[in-house]
Coordinates of C-alpha atoms (C1' of nucleotides) in Angstrom, one line a residue:
Chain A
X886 CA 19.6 24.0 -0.5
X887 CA 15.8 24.2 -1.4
X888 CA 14.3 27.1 -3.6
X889 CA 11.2 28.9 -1.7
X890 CA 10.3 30.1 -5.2
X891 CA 10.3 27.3 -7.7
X892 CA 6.8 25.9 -8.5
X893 CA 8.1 22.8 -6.4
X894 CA 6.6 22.1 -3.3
X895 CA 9.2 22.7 -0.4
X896 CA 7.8 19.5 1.2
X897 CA 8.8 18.2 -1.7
X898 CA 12.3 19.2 -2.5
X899 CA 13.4 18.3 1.0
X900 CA 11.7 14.4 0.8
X901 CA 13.7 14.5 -2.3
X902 CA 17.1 15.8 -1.0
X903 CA 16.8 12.9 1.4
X904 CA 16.1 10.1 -0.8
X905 CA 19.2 11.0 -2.4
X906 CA 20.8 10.5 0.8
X907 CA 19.5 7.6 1.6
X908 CA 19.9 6.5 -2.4
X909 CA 23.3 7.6 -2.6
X910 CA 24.6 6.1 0.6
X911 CA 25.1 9.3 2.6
X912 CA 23.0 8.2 5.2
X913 CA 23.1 4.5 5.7
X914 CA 20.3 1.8 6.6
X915 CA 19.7 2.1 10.9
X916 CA 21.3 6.0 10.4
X917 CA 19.4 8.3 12.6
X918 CA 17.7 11.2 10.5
X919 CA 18.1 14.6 11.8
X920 CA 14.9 15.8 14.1
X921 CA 12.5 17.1 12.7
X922 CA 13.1 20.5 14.6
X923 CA 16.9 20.2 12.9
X924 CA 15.6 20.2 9.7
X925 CA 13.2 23.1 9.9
X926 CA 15.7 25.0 11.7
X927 CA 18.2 23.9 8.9
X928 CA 16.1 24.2 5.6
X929 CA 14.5 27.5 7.5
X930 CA 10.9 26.3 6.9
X931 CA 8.1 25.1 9.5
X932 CA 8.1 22.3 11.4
X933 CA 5.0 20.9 9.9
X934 CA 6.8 20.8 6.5
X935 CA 9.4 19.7 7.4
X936 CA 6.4 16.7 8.9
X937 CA 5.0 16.0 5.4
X938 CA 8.0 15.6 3.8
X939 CA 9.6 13.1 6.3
X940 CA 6.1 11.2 6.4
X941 CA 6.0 10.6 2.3
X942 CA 9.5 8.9 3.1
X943 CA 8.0 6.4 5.4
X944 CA 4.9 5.4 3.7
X945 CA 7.3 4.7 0.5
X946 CA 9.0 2.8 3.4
X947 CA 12.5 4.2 3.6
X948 CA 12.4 5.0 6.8
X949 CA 10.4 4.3 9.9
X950 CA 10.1 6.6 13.2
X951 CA 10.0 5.5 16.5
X952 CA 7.8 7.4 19.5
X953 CA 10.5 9.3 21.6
X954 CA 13.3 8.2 19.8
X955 CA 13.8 9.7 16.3
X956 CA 13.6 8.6 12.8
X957 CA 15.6 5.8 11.0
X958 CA 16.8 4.9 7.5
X959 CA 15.1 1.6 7.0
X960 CA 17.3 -1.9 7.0
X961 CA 16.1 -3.8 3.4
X962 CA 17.5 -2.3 -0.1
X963 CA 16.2 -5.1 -1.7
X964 CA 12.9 -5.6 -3.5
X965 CA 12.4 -1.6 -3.4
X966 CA 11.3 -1.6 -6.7
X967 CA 8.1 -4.1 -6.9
X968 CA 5.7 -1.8 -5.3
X969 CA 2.9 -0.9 -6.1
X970 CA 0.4 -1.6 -9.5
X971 CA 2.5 -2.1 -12.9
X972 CA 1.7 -3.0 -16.1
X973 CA 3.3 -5.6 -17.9
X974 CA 5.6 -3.2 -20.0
X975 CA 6.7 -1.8 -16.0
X976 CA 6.7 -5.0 -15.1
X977 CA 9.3 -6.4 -17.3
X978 CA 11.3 -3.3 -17.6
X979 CA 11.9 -3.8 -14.1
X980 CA 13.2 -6.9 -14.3
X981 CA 15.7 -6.2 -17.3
X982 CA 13.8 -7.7 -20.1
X983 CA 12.1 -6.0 -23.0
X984 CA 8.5 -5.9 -23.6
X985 CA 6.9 -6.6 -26.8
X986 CA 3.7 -7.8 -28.1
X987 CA 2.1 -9.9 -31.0
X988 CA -0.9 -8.4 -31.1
X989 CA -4.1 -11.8 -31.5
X990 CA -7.2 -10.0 -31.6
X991 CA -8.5 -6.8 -31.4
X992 CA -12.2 -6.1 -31.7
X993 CA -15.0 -4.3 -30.8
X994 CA -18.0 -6.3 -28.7
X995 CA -20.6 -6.3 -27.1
X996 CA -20.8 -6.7 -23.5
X997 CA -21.6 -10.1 -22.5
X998 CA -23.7 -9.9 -18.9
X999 CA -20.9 -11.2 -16.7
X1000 CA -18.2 -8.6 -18.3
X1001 CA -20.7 -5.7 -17.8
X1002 CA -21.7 -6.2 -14.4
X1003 CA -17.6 -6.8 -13.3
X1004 CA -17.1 -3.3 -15.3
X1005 CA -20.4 -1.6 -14.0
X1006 CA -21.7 -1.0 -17.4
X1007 CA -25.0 -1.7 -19.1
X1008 CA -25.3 -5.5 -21.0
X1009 CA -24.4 -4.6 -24.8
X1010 CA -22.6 -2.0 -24.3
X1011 CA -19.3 -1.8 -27.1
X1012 CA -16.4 -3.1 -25.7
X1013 CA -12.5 -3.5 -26.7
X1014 CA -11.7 -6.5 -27.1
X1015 CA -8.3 -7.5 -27.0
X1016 CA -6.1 -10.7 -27.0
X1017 CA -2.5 -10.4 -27.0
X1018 CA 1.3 -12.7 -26.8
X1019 CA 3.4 -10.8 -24.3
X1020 CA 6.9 -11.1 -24.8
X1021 CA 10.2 -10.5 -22.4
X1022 CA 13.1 -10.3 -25.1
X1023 CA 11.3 -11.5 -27.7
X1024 CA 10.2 -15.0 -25.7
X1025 CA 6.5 -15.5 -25.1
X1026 CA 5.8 -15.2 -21.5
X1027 CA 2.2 -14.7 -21.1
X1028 CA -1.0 -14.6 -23.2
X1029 CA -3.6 -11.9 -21.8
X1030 CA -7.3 -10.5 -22.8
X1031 CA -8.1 -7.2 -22.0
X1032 CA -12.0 -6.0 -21.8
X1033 CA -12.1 -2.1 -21.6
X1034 CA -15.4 0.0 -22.1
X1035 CA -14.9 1.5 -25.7
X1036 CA -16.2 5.2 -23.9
X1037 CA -13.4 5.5 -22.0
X1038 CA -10.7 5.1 -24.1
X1039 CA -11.9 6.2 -27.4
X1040 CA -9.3 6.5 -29.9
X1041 CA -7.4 3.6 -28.9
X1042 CA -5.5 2.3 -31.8
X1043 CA -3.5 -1.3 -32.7
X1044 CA -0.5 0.7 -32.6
X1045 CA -1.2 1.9 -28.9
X1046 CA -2.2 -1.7 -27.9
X1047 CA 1.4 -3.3 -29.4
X1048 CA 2.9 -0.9 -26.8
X1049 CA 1.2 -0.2 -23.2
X1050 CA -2.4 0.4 -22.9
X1051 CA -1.8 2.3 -18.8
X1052 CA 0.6 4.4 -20.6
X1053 CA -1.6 6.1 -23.2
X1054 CA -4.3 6.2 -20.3
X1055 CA -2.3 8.1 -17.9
X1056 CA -0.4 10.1 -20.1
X1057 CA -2.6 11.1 -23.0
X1058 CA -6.3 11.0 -22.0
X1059 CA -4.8 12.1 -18.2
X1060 CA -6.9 9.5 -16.5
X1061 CA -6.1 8.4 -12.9
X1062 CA -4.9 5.0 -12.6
X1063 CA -6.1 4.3 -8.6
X1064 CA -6.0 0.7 -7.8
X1065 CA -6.7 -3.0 -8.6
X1066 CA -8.0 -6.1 -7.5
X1067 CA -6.2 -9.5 -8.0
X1068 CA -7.0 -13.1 -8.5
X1069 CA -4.0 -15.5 -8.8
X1070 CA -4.2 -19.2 -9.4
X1071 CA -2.3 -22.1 -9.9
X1072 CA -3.7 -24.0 -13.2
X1073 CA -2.4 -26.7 -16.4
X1074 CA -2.0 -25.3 -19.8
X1075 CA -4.8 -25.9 -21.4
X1076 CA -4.1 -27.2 -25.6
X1077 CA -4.6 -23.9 -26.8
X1078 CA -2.8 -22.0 -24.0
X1079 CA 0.3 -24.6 -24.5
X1080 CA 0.6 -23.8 -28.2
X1081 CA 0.3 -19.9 -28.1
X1082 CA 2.9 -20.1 -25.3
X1083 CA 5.2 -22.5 -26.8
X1084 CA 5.2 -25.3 -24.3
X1085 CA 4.1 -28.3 -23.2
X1086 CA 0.4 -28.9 -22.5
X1087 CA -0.1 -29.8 -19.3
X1088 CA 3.0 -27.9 -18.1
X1089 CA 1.8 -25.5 -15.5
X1090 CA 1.1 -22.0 -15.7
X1091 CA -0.4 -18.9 -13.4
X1092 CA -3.3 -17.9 -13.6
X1093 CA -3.8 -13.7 -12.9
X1094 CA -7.2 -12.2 -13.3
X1095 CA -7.2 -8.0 -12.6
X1096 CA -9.8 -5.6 -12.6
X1097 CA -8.4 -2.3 -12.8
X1098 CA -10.0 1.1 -11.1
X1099 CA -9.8 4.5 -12.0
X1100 CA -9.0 7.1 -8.7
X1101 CA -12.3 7.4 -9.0
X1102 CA -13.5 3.7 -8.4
X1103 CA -14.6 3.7 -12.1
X1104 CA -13.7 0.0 -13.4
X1105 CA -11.0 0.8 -16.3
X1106 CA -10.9 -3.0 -17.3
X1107 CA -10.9 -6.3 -16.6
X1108 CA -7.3 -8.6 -17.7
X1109 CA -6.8 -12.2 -17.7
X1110 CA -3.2 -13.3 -18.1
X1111 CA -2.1 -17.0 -18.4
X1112 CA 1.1 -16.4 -17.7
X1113 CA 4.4 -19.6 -18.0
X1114 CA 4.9 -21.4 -14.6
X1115 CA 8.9 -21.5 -16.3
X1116 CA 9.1 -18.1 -17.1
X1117 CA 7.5 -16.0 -14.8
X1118 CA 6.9 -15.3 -11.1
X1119 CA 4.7 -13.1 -9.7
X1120 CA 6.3 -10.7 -6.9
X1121 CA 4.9 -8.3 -4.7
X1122 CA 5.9 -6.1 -1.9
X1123 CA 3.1 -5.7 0.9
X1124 CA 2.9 -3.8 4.2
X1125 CA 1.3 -4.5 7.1
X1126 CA -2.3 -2.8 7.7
X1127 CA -2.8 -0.1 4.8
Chain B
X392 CA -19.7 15.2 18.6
X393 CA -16.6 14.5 19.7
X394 CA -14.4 14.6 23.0
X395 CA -11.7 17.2 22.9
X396 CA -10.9 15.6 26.6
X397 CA -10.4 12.3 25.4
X398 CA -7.1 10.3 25.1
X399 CA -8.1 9.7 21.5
X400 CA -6.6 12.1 19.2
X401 CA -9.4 14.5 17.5
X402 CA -8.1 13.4 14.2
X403 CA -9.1 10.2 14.9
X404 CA -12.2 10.7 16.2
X405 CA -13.4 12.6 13.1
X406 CA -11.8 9.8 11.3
X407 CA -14.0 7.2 13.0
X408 CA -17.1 9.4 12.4
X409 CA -16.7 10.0 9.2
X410 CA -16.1 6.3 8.3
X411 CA -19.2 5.1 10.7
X412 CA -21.3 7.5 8.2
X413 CA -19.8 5.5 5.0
X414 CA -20.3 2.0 6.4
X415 CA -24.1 3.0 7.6
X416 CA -24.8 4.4 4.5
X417 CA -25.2 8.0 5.5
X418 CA -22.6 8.8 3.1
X419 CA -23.0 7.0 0.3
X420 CA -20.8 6.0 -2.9
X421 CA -20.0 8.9 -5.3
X422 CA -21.4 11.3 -2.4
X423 CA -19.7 14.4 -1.6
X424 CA -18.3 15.1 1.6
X425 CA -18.5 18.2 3.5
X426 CA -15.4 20.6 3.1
X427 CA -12.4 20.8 5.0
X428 CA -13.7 23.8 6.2
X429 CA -16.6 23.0 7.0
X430 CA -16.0 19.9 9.6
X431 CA -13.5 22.3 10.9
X432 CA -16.1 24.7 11.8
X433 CA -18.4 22.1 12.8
X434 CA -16.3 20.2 15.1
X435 CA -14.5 23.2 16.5
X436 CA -10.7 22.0 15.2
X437 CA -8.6 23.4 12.9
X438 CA -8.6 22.8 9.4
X439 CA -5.6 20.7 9.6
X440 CA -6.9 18.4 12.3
X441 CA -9.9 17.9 9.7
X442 CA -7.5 17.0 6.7
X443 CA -5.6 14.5 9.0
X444 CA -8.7 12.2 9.9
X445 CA -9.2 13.3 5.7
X446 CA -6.0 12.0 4.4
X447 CA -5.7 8.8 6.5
X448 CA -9.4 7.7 5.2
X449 CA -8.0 8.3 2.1
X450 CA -5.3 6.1 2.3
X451 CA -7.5 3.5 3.4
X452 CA -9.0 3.7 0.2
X453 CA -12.5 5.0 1.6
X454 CA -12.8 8.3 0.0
X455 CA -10.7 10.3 -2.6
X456 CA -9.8 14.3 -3.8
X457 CA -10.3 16.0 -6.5
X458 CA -8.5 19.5 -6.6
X459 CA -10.8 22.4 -6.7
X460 CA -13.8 20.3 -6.5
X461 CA -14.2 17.9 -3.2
X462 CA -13.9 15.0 -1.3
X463 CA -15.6 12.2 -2.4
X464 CA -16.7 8.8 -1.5
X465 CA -15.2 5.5 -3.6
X466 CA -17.3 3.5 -5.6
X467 CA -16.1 0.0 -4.4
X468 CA -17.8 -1.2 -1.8
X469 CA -16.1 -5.0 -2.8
X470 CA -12.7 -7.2 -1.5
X471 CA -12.3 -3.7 1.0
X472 CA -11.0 -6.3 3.3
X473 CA -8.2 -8.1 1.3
X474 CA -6.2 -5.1 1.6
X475 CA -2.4 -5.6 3.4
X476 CA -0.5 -8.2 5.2
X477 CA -2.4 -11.1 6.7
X478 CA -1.6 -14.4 8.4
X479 CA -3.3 -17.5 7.0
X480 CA -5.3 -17.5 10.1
X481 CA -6.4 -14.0 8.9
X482 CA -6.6 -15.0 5.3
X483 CA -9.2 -18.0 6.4
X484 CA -11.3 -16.2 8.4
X485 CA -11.8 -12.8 6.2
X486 CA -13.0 -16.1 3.4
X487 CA -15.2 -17.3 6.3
X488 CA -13.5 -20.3 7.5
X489 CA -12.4 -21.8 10.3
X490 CA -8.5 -21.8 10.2
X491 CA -6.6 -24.7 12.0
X492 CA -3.1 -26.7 11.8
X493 CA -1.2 -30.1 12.2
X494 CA 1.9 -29.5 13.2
X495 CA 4.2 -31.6 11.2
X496 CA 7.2 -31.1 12.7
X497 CA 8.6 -28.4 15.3
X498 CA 12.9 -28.4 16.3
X499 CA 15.0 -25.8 16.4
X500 CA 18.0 -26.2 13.5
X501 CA 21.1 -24.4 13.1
X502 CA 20.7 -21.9 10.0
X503 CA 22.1 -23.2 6.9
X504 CA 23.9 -20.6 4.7
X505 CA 21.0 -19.7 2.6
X506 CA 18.7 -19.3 5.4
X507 CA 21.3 -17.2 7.0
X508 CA 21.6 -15.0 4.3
X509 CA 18.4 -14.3 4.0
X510 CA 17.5 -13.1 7.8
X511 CA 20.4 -11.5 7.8
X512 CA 22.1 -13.7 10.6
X513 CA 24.9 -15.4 11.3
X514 CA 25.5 -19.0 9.7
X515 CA 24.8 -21.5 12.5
X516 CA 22.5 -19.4 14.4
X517 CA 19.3 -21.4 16.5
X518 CA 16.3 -20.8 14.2
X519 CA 12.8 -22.4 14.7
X520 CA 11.5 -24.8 12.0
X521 CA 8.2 -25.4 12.3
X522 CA 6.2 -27.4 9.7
X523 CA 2.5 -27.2 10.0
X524 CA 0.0 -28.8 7.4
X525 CA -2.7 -25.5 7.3
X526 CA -6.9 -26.0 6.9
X527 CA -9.7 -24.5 6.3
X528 CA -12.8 -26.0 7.8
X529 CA -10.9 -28.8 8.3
X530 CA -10.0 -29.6 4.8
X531 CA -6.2 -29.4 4.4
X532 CA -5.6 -26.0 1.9
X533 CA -1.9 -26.1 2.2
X534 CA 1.4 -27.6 3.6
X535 CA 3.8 -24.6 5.4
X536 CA 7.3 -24.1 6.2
X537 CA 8.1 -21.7 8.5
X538 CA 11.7 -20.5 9.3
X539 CA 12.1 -17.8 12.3
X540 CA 15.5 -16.6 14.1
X541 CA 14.7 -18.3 17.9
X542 CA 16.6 -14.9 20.0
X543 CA 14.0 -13.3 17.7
X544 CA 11.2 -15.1 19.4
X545 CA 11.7 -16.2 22.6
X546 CA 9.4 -18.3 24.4
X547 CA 7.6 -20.3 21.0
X548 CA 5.7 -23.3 22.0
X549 CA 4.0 -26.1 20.2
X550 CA 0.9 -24.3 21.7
X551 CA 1.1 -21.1 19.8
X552 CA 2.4 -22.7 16.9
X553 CA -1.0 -24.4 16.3
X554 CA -2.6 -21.1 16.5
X555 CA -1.2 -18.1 14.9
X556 CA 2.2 -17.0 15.3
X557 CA 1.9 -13.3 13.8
X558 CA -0.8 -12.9 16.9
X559 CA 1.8 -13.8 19.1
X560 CA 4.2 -11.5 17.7
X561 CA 1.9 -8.8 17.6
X562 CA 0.3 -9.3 21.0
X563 CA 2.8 -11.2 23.3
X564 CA 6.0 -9.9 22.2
X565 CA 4.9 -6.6 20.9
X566 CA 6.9 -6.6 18.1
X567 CA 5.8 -4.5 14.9
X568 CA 5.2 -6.2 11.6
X569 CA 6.1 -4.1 8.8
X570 CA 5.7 -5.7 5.1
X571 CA 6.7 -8.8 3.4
X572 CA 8.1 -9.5 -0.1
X573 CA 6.6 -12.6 -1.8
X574 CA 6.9 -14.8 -4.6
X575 CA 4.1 -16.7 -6.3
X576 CA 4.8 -19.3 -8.9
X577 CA 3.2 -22.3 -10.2
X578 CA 3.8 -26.0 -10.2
X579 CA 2.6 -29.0 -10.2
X580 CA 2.7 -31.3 -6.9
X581 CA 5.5 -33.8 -5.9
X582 CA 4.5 -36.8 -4.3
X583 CA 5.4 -35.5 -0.5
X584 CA 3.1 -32.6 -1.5
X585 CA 0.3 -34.2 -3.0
X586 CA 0.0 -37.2 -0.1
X587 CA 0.4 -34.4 3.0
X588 CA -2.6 -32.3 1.0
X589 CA -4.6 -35.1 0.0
X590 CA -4.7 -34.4 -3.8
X591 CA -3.7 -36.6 -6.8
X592 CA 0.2 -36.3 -8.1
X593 CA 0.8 -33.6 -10.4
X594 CA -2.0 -31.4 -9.2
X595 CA -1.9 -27.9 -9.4
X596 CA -0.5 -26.0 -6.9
X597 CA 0.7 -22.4 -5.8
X598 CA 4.0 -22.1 -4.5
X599 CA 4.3 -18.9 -2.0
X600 CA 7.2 -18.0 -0.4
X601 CA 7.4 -14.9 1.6
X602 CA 10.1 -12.8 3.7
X603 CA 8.3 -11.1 6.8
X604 CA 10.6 -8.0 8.0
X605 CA 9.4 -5.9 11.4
X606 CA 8.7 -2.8 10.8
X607 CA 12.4 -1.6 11.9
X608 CA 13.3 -3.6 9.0
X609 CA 14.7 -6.8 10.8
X610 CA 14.2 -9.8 9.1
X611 CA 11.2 -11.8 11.3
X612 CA 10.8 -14.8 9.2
X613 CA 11.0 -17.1 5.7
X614 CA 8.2 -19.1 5.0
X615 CA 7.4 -21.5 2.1
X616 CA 3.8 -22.5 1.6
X617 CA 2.6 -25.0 -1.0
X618 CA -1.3 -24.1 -1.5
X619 CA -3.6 -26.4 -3.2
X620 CA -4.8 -25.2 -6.5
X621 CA -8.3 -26.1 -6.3
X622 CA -8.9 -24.7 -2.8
X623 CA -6.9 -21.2 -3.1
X624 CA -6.7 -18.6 -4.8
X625 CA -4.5 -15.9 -3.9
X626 CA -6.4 -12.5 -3.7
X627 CA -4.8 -9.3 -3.5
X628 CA -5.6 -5.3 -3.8
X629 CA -3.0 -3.0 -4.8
X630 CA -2.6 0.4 -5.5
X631 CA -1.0 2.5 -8.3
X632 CA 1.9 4.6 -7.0
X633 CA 3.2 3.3 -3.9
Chain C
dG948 C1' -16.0 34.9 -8.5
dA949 C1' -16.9 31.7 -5.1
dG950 C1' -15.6 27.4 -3.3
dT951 C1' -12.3 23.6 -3.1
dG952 C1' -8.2 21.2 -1.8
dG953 C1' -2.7 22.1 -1.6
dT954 C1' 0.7 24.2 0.8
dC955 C1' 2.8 26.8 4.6
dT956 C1' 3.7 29.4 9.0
dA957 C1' 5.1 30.0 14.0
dG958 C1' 4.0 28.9 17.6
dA959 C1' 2.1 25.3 21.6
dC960 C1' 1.5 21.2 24.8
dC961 C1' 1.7 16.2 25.2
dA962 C1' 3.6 11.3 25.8
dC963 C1' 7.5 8.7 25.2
dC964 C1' 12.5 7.3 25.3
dC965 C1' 17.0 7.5 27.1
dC966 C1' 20.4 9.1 30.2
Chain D
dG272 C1' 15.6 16.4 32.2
dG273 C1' 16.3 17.0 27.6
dG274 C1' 15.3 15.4 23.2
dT275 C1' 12.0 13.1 20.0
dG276 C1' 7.9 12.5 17.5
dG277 C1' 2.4 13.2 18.0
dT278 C1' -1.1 16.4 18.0
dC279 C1' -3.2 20.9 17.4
dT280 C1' -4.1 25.9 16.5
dA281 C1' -5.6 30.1 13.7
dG282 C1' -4.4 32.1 10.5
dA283 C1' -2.5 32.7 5.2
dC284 C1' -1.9 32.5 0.0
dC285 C1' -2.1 29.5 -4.1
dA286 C1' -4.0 26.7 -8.1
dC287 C1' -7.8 24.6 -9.6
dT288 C1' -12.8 23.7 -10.8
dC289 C1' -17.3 25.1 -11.8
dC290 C1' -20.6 28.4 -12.8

DNA sequence: GAGTGGTCTAGACCACCCC
DNA sequence: GGGTGGTCTAGACCACTCC
């Protein structure tokens, strides 16, 4: 059932033996999970493994436990997947459309003062500039500037930026992605906005400003996205306390 | 140091200690913390205990890991509070206003088919409707539908409407709240909209509609919210991996 | 090599829930 | 009372980082 030897935590393999359960319909939203003591007894591992295993599941929210009374397989399928930070290309993948972008601008700067005290970095400092059309199956969907310190991505390309920007930063210079801050707001499509878009001025559109963290509370960048009121909503999944 | 006789777990203790040091300044950002073994040996607990009150400040976003080099303390200091869930009342205060309501209208309905579908209920079944115009220091910020299952909430009067529901939830009934899924879009305002906020016709507003679940996963309530664009924006802080 | 966090064990006692 | 999750112990070995 689980293999005491491969590089895999054991913690691990069992949280994901049960996701498949729970994935594949073997145990069924309001089921009651085996005890904890089952499981250890069953998988022939400690208790306290058998702990983290069980807890990973319920802060991913697939199941909740209950004081005295066991652990359950949580009610709601839907909506599983919007958690958490995702990029646009996650974003739209996720929602069955295919990313694309026409790339606008893409530039080295200076640091004006306002962008280098958001990102924590001296005034003047280089900067990537970077203005892009985002596209969902080849329809515009939102227009978005990126500011990133030049240091910390060095070696990004116009090929990287027509694909995803968090993918080459987590997977090629190994950076942490940790966590963002979000602005949203309701605004009119400015002249500009309405032509790079493709619709009507005035017609409205959301407004999303992010600046993203490293793990380490390093600012990675700072986004603005003017994204079509027709096209797009923004969705979230959030839990109470965190 | 701490109270090994105490009701409060040791973990949380630690926790509390640890986080009283951050706030104060004791600890400051970008500081190391002591090791696991250390506290452990300083408080007299085992190591585990340590890494419990370690991995819930964590979580919280206070502090972070690096493998094979220490605990450290996070950068950001800022928006710490708009982490999570909140009730407009909630949302109002942690911007440093006074939250109130008008209630607009307050009946209890049979649930139409969508409704039903939704809160997983039968079609037909009592729910509350409550429609409350929401301020902010007394200037309206945004006009609210709320849509509850009444066995689900026994006992709701006009009275706690006008205040905040989710505190009666929380504190009367003792029900859990677990997470939410919502939806933000933009638009422009209809003529109801715009004359119960108080702004021109064709304003800018943010539409919000969320779907509260306790944490057992029951459906708890739909609500729409129509938020003035030029007194909201809708602030959020979210983490990579979920 | 010394120190760090990551994982894991085999027990233990407690409060809580349900019968 | 019997079962459940919550907390806690006193060890252990590992992979990783930094010097």
């Amino acid at each position: 059932m689980i293999d005491k030897s491969s590089p895999l935590p054991i913690y691990y393999q069992i949280e994901e033996q049960i996701k498949e359960q729970i994935m594949s319909g073997i145990l069924e939203p309001g089921d009651m999970l085996r005890s904890e003591r089952e499981y250890a007894e069953y998988y022939q591992v400690s208790r306290m493994t058998v702990r983290q295993a069980i807890n990973n599941l319920v802060s991913l929210g697939l199941i909740y436990k209950k004081k005295g009374s066991g652990t359950f397989v949580q009610e709601k399928k839907i909506e599983q997947a919007l958690h958490g930070l995702t990029s646009f290309t996650e974003d739209m993948r996720s929602r069955g459309l295919t990313p694309s972008s026409r790339l606008i601008d893409f530039s080295i700067i200076p640091a004006t003062q306002v962008v280098a005290k958001e990102l924590m970095i001296e005034e003047h400092t280089p900067v990537y500039e970077i203005k892009r059309i985002r596209l969902g199956d080849d329809i515009p969907i939102a227009f978005e500037t990126n500011i990133i310190p030049a240091n910390l991505v060095l070696g990004l390309t116009e090929e990287i930026v027509a694909n995803s920007i968090y993918n080459y930063v987590e997977n090629k210079l190994k950076l942490h992605i940790g966590s963002a801050t979000q602005v949203i707001e309701s605004a009119t499509a400015t002249k500009a906005e309405a032509e790079l878009l493709d619709i009507p001025k005035q017609s409205p559109i959301l407004l999303i400003e992010r600046k993203t963290f490293l793990a380490n509370g390093t600012p990675l960048e700072l986004v603005k996205s003017s994204y079509r009121g027709d096209r797009y909503k923004f969705m979230i999944n959030i839990n109470r306390k965190s």
